[in-house]
GROMACS .gro file of N, CA and C in nm:
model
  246
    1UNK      N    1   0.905   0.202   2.212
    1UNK     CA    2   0.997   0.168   2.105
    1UNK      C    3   0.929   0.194   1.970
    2UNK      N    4   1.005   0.249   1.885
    2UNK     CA    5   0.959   0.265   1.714
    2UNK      C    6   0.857   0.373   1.719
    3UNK      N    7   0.831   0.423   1.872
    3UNK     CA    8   0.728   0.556   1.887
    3UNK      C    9   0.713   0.645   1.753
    4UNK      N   10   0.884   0.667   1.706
    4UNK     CA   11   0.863   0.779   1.575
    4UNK      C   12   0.808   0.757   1.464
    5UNK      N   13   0.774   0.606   1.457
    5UNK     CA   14   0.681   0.548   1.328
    5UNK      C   15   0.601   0.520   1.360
    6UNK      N   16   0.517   0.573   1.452
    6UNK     CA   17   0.367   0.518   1.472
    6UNK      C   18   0.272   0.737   1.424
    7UNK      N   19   0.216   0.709   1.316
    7UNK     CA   20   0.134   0.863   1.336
    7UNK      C   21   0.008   0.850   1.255
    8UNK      N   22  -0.058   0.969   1.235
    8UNK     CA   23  -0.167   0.969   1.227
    8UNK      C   24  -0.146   0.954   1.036
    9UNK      N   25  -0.101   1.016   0.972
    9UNK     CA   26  -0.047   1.050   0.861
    9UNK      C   27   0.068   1.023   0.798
   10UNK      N   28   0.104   0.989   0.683
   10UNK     CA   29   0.280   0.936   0.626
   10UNK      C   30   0.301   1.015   0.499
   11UNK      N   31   0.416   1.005   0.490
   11UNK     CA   32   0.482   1.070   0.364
   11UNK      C   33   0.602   0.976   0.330
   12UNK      N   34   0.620   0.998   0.208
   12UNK     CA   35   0.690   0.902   0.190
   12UNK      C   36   0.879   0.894   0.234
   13UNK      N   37   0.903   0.996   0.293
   13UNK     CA   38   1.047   1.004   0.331
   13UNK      C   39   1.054   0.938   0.480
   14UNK      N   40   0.863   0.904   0.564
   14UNK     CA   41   0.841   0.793   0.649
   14UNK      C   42   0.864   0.623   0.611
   15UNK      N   43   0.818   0.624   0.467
   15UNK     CA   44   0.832   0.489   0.452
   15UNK      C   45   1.014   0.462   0.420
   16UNK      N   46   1.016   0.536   0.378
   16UNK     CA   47   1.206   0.546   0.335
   16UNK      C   48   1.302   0.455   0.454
   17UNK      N   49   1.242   0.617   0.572
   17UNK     CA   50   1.321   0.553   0.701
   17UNK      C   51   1.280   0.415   0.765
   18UNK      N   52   1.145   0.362   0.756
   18UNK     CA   53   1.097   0.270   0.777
   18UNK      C   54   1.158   0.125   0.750
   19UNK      N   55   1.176   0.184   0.614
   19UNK     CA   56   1.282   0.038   0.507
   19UNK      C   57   1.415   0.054   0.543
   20UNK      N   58   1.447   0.179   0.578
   20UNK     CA   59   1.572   0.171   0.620
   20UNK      C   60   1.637   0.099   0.697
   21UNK      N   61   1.567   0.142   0.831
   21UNK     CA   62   1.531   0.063   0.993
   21UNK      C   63   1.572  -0.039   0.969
   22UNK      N   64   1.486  -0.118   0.899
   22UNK     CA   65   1.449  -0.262   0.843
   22UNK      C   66   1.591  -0.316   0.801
   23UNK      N   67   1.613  -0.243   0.738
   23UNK     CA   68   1.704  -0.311   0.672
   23UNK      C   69   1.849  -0.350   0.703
   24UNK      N   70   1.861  -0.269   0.842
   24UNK     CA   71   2.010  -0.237   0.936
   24UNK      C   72   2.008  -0.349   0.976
   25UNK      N   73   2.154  -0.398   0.963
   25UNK     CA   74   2.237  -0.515   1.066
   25UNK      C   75   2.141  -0.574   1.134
   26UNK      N   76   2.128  -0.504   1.251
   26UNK     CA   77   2.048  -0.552   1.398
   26UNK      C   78   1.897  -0.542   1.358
   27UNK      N   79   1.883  -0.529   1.223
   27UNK     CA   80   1.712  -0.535   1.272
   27UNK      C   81   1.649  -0.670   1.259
   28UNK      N   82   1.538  -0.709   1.256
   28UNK     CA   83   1.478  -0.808   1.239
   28UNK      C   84   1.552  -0.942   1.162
   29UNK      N   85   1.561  -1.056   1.208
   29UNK     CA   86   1.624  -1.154   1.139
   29UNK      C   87   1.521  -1.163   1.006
   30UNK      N   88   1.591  -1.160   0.883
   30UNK     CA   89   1.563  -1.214   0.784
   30UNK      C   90   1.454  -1.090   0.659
   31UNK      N   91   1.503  -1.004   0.738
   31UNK     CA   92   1.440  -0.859   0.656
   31UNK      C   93   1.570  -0.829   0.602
   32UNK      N   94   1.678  -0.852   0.603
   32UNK     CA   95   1.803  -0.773   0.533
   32UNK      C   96   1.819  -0.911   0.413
   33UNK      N   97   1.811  -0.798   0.285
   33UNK     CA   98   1.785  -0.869   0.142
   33UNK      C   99   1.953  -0.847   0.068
   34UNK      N  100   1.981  -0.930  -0.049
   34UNK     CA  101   2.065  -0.873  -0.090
   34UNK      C  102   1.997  -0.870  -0.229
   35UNK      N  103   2.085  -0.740  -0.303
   35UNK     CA  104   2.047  -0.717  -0.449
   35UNK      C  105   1.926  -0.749  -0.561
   36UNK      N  106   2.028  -0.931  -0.574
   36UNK     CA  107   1.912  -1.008  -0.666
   36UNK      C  108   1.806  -1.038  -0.620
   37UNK      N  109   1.771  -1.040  -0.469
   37UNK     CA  110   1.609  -1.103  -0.434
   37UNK      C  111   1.518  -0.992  -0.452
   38UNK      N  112   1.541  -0.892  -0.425
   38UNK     CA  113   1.423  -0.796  -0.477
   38UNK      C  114   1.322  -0.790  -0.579
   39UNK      N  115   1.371  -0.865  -0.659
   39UNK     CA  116   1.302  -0.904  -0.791
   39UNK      C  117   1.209  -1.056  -0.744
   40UNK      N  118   1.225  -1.107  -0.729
   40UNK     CA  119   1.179  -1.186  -0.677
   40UNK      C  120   1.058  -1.194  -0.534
   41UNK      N  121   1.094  -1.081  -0.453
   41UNK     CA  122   1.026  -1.025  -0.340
   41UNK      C  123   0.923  -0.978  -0.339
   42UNK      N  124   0.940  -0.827  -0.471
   42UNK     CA  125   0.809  -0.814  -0.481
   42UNK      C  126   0.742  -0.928  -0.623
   43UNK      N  127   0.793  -0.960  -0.695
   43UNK     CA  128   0.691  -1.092  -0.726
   43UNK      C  129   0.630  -1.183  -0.614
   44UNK      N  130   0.636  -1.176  -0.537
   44UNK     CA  131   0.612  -1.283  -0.439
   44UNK      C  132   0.496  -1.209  -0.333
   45UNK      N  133   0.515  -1.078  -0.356
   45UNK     CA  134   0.459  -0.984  -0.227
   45UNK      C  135   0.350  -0.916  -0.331
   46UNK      N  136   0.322  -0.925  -0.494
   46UNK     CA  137   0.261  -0.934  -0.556
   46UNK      C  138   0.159  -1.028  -0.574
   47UNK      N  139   0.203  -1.136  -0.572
   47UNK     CA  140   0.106  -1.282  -0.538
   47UNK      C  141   0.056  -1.281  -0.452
   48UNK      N  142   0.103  -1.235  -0.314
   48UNK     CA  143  -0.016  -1.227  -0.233
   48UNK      C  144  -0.106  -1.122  -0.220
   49UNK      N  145  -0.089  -0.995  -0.290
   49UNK     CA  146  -0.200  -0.919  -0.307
   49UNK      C  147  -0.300  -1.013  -0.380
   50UNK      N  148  -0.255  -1.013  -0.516
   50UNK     CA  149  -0.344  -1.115  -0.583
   50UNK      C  150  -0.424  -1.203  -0.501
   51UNK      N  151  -0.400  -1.286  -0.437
   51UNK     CA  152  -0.451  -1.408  -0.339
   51UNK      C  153  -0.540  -1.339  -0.242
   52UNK      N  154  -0.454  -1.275  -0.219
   52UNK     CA  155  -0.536  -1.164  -0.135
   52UNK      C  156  -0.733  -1.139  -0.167
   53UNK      N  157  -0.713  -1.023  -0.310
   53UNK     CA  158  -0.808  -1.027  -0.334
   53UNK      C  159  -0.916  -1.113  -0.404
   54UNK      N  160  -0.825  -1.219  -0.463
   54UNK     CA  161  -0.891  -1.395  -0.470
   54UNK      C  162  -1.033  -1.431  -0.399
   55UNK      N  163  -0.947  -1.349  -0.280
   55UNK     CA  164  -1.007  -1.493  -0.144
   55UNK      C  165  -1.125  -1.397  -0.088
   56UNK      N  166  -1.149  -1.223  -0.122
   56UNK     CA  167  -1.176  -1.157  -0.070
   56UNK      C  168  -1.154  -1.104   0.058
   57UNK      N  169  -1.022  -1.153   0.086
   57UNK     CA  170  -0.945  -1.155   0.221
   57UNK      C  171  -0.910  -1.043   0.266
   58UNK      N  172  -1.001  -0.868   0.291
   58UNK     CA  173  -0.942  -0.796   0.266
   58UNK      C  174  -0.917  -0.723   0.393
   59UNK      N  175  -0.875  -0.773   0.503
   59UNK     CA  176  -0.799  -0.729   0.650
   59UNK      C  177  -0.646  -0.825   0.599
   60UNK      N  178  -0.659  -0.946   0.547
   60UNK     CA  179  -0.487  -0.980   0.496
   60UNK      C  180  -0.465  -0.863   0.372
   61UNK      N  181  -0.558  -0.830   0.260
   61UNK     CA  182  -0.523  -0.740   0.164
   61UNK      C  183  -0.420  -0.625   0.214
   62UNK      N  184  -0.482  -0.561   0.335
   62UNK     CA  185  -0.405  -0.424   0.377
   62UNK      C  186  -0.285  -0.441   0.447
   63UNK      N  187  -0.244  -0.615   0.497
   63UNK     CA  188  -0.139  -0.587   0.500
   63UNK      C  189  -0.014  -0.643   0.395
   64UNK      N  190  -0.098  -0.735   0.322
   64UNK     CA  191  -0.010  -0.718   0.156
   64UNK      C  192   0.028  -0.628   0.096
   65UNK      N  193  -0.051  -0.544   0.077
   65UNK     CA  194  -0.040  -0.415   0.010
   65UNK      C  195   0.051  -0.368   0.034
   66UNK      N  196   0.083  -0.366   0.213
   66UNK     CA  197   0.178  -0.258   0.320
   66UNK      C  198   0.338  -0.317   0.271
   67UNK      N  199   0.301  -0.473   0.251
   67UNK     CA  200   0.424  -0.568   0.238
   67UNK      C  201   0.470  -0.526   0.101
   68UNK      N  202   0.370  -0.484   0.010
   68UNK     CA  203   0.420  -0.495  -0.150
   68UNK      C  204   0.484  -0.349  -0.149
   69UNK      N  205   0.430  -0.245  -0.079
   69UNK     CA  206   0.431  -0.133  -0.080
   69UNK      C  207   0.614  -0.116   0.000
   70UNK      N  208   0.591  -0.133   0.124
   70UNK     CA  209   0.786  -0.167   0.125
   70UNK      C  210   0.892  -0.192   0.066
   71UNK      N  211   0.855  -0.344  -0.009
   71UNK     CA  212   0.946  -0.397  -0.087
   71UNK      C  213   0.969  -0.313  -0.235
   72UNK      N  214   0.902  -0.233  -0.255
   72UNK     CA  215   0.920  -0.120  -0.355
   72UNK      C  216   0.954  -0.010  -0.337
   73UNK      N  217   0.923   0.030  -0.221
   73UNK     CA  218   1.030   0.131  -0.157
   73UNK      C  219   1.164   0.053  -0.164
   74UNK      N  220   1.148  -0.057  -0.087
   74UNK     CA  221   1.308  -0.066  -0.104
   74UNK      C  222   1.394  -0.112  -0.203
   75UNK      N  223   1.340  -0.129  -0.361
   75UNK     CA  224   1.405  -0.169  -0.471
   75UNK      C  225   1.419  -0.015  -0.489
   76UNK      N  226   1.338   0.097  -0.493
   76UNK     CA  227   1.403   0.277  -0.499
   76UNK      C  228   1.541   0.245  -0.442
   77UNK      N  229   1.524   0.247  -0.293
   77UNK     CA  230   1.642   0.303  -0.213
   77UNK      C  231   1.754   0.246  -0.259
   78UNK      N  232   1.737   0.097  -0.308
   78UNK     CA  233   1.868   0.005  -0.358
   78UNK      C  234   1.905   0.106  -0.518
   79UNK      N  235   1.786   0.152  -0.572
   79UNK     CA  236   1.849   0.214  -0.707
   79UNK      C  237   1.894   0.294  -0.665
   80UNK      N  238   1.862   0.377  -0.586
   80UNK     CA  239   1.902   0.532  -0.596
   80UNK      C  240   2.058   0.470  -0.496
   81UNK      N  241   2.123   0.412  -0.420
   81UNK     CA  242   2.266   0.322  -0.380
   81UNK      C  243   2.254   0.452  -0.269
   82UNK      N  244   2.117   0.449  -0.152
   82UNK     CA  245   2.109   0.485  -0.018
   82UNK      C  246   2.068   0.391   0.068
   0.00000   0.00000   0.00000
C-alpha cells in the first residue's frame, strides 16, 4: 500500500500528490482541514520545528520539518483552488 510514495528521490509534484492523498474524504481521520486552519497549522507545525531545535531533538526535527513542509504545500494547493 502507498508503494508509489515510497522512493529514493522527490520532486515536488510528489509532495503535491502526497497532500492530496491526504487530504481525500477517506483518508486519514483528522488530516482533512478546512480553509481558515491553515493559518494556524502551519503556525503550530512551525512551533514545533522551533521546539524541535530547542531541545536539540533532531530525529523529531526531521519529522517537523516533513510536517511543516506539507502543511505548506497544502496552503499552495488551497491557493492555487486544486
Amino acid at each position: 500500500k502507498n508503494q508509489e510514495y515510497l522512493k529514493e528521490t522527490y520532486e515536488w509534484k510528489d509532495l503535491l500528490a502526497i497532500v492530496h492523498k491526504l487530504r481525500q474524504p477517506e483518508a486519514v481521520r483528522g488530516t482533512a482541514r478546512r480553509p481558515m486552519e491553515h493559518e494556524k497549522c502551519v503556525t503550530d507545525e512551525a512551533a514545533e520545528v522551533v521546539e524541535a531545535v530547542d531541545n536539540e531533538d533532531f530525529i523529531n526535527l526531521r519529522e517537523e520539518l516533513g510536517d511543516l513542509m506539507t502543511s505548506g504545500a497544502d496552503v499552495c494547493r488551497n491557493c492555487a483552488g486544486t
